[in-house]
Short mmCIF file of C-alpha atoms in Angstrom, two decimals:
data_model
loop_
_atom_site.label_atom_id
_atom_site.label_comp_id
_atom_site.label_asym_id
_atom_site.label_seq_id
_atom_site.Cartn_x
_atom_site.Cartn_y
_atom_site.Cartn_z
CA UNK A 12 -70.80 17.20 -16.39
CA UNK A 13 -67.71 18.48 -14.93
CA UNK A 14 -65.97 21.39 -15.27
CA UNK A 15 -62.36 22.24 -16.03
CA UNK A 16 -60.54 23.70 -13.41
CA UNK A 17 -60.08 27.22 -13.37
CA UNK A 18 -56.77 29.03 -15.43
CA UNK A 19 -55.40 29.70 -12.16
CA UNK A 20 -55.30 26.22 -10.31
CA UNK A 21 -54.23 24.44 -13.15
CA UNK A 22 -51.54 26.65 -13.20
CA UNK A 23 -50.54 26.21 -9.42
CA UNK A 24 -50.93 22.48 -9.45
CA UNK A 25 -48.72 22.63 -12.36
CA UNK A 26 -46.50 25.02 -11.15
CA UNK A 27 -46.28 22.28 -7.77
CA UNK A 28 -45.47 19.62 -10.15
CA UNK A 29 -42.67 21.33 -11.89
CA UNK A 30 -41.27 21.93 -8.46
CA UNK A 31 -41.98 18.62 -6.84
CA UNK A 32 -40.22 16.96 -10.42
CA UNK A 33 -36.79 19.56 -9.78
CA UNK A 34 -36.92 18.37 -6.39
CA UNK A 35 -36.26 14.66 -7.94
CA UNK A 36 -33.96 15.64 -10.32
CA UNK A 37 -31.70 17.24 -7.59
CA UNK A 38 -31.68 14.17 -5.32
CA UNK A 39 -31.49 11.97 -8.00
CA UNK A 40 -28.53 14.35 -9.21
CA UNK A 41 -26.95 14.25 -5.98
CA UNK A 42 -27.09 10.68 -5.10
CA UNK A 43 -25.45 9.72 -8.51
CA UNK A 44 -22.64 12.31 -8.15
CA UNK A 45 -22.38 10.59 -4.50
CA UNK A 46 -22.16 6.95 -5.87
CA UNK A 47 -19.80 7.94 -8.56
CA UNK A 48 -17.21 10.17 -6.08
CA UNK A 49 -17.97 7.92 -2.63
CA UNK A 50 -18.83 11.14 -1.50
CA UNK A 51 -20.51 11.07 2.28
CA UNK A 52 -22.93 8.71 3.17
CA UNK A 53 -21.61 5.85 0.09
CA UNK A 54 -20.05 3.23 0.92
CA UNK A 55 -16.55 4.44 -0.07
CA UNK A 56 -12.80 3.46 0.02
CA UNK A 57 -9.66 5.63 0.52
CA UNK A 58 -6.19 5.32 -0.08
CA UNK A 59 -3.66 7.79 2.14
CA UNK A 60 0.10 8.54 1.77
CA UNK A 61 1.78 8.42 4.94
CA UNK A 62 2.30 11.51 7.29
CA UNK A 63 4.69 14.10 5.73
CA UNK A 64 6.33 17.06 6.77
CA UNK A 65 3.60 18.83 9.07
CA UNK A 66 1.26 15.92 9.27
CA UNK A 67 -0.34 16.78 6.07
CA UNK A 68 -1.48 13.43 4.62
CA UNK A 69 -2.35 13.17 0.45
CA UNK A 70 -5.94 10.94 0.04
CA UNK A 71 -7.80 9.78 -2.92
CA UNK A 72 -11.37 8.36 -1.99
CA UNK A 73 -13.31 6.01 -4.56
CA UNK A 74 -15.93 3.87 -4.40
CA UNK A 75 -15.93 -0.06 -3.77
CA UNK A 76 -16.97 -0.86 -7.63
CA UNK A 77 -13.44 1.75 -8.03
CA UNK A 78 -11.81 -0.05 -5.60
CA UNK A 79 -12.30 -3.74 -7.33
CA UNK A 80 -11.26 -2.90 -10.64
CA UNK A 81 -8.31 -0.96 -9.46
CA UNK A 82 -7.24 -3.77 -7.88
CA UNK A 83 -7.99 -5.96 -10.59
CA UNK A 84 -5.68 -3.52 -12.91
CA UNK A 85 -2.50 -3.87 -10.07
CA UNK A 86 -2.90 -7.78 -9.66
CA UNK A 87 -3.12 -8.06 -13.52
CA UNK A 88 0.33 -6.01 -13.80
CA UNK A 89 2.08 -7.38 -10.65
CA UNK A 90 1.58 -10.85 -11.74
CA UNK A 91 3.12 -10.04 -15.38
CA UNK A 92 5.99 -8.91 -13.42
CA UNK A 93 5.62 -5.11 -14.58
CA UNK A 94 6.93 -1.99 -12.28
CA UNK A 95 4.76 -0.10 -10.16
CA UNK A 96 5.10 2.57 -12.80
CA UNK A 97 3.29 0.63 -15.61
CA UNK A 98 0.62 -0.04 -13.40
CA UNK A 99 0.24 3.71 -12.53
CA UNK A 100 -0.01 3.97 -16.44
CA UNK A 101 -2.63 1.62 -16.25
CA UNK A 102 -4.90 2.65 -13.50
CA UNK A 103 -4.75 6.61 -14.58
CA UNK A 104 -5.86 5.82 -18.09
CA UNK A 105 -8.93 3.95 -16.74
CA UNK A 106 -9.33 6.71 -13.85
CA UNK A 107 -9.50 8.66 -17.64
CA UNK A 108 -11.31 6.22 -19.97
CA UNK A 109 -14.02 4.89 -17.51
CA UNK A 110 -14.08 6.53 -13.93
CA UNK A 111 -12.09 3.16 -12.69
CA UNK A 112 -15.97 1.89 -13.77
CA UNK A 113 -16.72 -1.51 -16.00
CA UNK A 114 -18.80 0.55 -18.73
CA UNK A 115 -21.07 -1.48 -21.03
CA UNK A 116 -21.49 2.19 -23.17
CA UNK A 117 -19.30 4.52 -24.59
CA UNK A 118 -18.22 6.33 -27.56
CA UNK A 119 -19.07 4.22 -30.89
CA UNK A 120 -18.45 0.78 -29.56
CA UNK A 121 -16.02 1.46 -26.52
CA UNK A 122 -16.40 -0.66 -23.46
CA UNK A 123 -15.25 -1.89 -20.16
CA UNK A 124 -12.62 0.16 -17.95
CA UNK A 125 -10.51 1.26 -20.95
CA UNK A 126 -13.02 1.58 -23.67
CA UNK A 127 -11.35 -0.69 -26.03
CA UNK A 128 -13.17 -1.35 -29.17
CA UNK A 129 -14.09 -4.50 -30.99
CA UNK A 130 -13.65 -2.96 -34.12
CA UNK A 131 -10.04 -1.62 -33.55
CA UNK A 132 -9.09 -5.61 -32.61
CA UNK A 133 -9.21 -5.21 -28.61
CA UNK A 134 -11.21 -8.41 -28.79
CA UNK A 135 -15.01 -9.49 -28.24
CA UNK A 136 -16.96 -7.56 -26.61
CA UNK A 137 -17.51 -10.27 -23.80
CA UNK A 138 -14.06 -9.93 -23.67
CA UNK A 139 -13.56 -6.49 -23.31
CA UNK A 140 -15.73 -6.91 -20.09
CA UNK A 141 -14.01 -8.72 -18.45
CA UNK A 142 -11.47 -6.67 -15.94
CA UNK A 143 -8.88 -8.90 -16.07
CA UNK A 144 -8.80 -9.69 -19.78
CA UNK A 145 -9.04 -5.64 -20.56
CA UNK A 146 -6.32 -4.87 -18.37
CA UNK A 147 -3.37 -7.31 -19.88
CA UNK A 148 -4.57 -6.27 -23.41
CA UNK A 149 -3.76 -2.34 -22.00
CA UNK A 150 -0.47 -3.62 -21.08
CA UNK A 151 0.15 -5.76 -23.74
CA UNK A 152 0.16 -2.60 -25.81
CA UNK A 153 1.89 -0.63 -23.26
CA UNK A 154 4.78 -3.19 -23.16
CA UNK A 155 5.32 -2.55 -27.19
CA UNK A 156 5.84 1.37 -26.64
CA UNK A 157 9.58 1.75 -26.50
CA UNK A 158 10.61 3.76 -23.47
CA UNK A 159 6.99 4.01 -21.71
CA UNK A 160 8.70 4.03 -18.35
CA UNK A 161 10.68 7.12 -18.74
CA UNK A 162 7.41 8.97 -20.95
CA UNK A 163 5.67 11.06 -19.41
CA UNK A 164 2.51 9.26 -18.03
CA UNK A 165 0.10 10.82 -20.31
CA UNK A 166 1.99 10.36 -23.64
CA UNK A 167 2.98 6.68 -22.64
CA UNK A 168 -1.29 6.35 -22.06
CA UNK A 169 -1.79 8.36 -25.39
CA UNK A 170 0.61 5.62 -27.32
CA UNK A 171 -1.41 3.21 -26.25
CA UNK A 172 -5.06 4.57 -26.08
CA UNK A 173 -4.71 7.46 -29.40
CA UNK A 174 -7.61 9.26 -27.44
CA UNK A 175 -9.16 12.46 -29.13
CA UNK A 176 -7.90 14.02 -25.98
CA UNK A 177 -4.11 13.18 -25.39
CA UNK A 178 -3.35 15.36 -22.67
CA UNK A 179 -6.25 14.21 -20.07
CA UNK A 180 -4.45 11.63 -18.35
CA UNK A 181 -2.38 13.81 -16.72
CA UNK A 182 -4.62 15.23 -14.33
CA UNK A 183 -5.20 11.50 -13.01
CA UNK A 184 -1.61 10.69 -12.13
CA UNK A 185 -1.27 11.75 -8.27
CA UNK A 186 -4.09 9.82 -7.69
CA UNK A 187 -3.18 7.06 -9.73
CA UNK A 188 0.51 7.12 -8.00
CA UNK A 189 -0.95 7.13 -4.43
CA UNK A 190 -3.15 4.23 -5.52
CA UNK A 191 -0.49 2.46 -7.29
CA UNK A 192 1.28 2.82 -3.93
CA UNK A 193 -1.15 1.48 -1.81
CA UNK A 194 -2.42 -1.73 -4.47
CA UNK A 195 1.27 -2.83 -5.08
CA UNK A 196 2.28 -3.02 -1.31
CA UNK A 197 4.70 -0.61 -1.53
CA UNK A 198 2.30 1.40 1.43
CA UNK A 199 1.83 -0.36 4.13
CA UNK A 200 -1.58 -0.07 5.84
CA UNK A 201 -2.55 2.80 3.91
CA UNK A 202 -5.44 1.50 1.59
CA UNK A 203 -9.01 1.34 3.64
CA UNK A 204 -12.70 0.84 2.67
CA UNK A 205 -15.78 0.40 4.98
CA UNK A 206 -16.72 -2.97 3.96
CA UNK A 207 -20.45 -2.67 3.78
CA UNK A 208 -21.45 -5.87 1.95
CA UNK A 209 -22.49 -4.99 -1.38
CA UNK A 210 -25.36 -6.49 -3.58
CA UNK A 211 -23.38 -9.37 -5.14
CA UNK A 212 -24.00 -12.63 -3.58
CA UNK A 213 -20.22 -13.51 -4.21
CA UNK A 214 -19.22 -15.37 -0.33
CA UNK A 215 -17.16 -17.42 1.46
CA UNK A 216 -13.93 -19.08 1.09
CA UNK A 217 -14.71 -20.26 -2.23
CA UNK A 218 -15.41 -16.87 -3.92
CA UNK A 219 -12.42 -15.59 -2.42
CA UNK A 220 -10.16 -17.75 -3.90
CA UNK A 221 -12.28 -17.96 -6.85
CA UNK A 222 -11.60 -13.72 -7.04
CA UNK A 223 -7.74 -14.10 -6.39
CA UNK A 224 -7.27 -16.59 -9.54
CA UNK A 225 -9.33 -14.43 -11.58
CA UNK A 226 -6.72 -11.54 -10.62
CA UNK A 227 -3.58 -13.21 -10.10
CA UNK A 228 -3.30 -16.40 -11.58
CA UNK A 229 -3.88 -19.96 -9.77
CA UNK A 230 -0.05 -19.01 -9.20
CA UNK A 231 -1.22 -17.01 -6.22
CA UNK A 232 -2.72 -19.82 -4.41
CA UNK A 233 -0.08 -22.81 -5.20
CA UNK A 234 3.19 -21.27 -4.32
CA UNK A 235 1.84 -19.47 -1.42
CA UNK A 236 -0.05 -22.78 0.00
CA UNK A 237 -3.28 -20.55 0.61
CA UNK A 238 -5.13 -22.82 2.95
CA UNK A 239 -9.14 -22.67 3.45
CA UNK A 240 -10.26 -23.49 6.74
CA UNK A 241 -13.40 -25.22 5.38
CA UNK A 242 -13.11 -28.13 7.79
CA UNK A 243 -11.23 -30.51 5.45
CA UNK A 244 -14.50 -30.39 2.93
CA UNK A 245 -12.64 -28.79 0.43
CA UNK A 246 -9.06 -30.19 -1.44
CA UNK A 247 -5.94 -27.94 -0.29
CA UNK A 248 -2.87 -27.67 -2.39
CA UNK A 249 -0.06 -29.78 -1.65
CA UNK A 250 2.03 -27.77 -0.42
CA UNK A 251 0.19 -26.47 2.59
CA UNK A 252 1.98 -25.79 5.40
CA UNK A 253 1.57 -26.12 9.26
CA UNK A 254 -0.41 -22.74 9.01
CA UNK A 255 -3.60 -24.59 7.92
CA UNK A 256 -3.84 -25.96 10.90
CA UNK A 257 -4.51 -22.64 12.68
CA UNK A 258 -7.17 -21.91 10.31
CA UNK A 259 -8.56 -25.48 9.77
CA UNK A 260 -10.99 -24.21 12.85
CA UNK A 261 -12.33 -21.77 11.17
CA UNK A 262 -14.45 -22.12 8.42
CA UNK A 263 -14.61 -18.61 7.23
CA UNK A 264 -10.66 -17.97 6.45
CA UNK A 265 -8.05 -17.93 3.67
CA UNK A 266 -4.73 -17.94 4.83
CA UNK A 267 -2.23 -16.95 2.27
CA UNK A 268 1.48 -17.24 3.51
CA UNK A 269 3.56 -14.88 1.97
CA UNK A 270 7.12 -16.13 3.03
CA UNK A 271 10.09 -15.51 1.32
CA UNK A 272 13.77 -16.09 1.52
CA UNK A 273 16.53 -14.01 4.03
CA UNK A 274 18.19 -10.99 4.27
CA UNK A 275 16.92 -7.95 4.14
CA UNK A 276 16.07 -7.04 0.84
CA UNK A 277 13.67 -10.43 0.41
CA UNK A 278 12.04 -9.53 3.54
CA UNK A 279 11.32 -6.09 2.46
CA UNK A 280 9.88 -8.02 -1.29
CA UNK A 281 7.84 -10.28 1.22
CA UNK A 282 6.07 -7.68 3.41
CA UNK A 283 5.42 -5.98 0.22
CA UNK A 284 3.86 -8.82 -1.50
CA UNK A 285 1.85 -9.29 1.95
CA UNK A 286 0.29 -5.86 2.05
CA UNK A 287 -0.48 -6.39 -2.12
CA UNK A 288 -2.39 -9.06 -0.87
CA UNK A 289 -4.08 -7.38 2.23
CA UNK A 290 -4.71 -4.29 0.55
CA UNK A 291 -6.25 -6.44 -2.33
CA UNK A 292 -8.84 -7.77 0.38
CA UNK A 293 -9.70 -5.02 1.52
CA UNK A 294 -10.66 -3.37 -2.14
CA UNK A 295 -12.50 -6.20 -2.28
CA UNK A 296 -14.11 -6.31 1.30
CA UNK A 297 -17.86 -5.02 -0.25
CA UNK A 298 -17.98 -7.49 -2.96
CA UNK A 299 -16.75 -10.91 -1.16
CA UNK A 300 -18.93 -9.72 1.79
CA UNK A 301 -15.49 -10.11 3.77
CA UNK A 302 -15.39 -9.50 7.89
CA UNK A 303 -11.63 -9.02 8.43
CA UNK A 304 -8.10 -8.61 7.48
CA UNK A 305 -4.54 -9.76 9.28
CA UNK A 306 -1.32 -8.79 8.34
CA UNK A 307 1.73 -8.12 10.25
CA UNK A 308 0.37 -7.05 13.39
CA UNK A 309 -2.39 -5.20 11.38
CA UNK A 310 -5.87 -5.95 11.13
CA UNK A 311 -9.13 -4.26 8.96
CA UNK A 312 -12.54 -4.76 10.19
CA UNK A 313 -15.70 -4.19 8.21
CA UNK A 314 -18.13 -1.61 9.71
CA UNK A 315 -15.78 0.50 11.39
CA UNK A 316 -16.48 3.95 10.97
CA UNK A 317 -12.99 5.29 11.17
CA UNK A 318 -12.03 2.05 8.55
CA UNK A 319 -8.63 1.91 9.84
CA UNK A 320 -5.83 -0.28 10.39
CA UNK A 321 -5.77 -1.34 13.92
CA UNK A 322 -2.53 -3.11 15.77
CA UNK A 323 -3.28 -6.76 17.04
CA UNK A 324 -0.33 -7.16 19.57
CA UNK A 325 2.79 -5.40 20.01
CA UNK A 326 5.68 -4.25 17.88
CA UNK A 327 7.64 -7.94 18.29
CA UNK A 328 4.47 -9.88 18.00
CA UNK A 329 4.23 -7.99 14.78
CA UNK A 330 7.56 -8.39 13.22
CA UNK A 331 6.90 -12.36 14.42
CA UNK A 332 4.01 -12.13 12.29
CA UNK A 333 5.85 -10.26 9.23
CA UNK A 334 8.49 -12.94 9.43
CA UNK A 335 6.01 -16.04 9.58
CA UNK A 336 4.58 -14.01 6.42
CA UNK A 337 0.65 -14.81 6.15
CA UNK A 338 -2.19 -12.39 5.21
CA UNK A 339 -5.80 -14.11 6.70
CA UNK A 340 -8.90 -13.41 4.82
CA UNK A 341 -11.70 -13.79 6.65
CA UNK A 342 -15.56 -14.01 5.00
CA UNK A 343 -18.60 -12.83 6.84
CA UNK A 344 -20.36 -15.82 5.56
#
């Protein structure tokens, strides 16, 4: 017949246990507060201002599950035709609401990046969840709040949102303005992730284009004659240009041309629209499993430590590029 174990070894072991189980909790404490910040060793993204005054430089770093829905969020605004400040609206509230994260949980029956609720009309719940379709019903309320563009960001969120805690959004609005920034094209080169593929098995030409409709439209492939180079297997749009013939070789590419008219206030609208597009790419590098990046004499690689913007040629290749206005998307896979 056995015996039990002694008073004092039961304790020890137990004490061991208890120790062993804080030991989990920490890691398990510090790997979530890593995955929800991008903190060191994540894969992350990060969004810089350009140098100022003594070099000093303004960042916000998020994660790439941030990084898509943020730039889900700009595309849905940009593509209405709102300003860069309704989108800054936008993306602090859901900094506020959600942690820029597509909840399927929160308070009562809140959801998705704004945690809209079924029962206060913000539609389905399978609604809700979708990015795209929570984002335009946030500024389809915005849009009815006279004046939201000169309100101060946090009462022109509380309008819309009638939180229990109207004055939180505040805190989120540098952030949200750098990002804004960066997602709009307004920054040029500024917005940089490190493009480690993620676990979706979203790849390839296909699910790029597939992504850019789901953000922009199907206006963003038609007027812009986004070409695949698939080879000819796959149906271009009419209006493809001569540019598809550049990436007709190469199977992994989407080559958006972002042309506009002359002068220099539509070139300025078309390099912005470009980096909009690059930048968008980029957020999106983990989930499309994409390699690389081209814009105006600017390219983004996946897997580069540093994750920046590197020049491809020099300063007049560049503007030649700018002027023949085409961002090129190019999938690992």
């Amino acid at each position: 017949m056995l015996q039990p174990s002694p008073p004092r070894k039961r304790r020890g072991r137990l004490a061991r246990s208890g120790a062993a189980s804080m030991v989990l909790l920490a890691v398990a404490g510090y790997l979530a507060v890593q995955y929800v910040t991008g903190g060191a060793g994540a894969p992350g993204c990060k969004v810089a201002s350009p140098a100022v005054g003594d070099g000093a430089r303004t960042a916000y770093e998020f994660t790439p599950e941030q990084a898509v829905n943020a730039a889900t969020i700009t595309a849905v605004g940009t593509a209405r035709g709102l300003p860069d400040r309704a989108v800054a609206i936008a993306l602090a509230t859901a900094m506020q609401e959600s942690a820029l994260r597509n909840l399927d949980h929160g308070d009562k029956d809140s959801l998705g990046l704004f945690q809209q609720r079924p029962s206060w009309g913000w539609g389905t719940p399978e609604e809700i969840m979708d990015p795209a379709y929570s984002a335009g019903a946030f500024y389809d309320h915005l849009a009815k709040v006279d004046g939201y563009l000169d309100l101060p960001l946090t009462v022109a969120a509380q309008r819309v949102q009638r939180s229990g805690f109207p004055d939180a959004y505040a805190k989120h609005e540098p952030d949200a303005e750098l990002l804004a920034a960066a997602l709009t094209g307004r920054s040029a080169a500024t917005l940089t992730c490190d493009g480690r593929p993620g676990a979706t098995r979203e790849k390839g030409p296909d699910a790029v284009r597939a992504a850019l409709v789901r953000d922009f439209g199907h206006g963003v492939l038609e007027p812009a004659a986004a070409v695949v180079g698939d080879g000819g297997t796959s149906p271009r749009p009419a209006a493809a240009t001569t540019s598809a013939s550049a990436s007709a070789s190469d199977e992994r590419t989407v080559t958006l041309p972002v042309t506009g008219g002359t002068g220099p206030e539509a070139e300025r609208e078309t390099a912005r629209r470009g980096w909009q597009l690059a930048h968008w790419a980029v957020a999106n590098a983990s989930s499309l499993h994409l390699q690389r990046v081209s814009y105006a004499g600017r390219e983004w690689t996946a897997g580069n430590t540093d994750s920046k913007w590197y020049p491809t040629g020099t300063r007049a290749a560049a503007d030649a590029e700018r002027a023949a206005g085409s961002v090129r998307i190019t999938s690992a896979w």
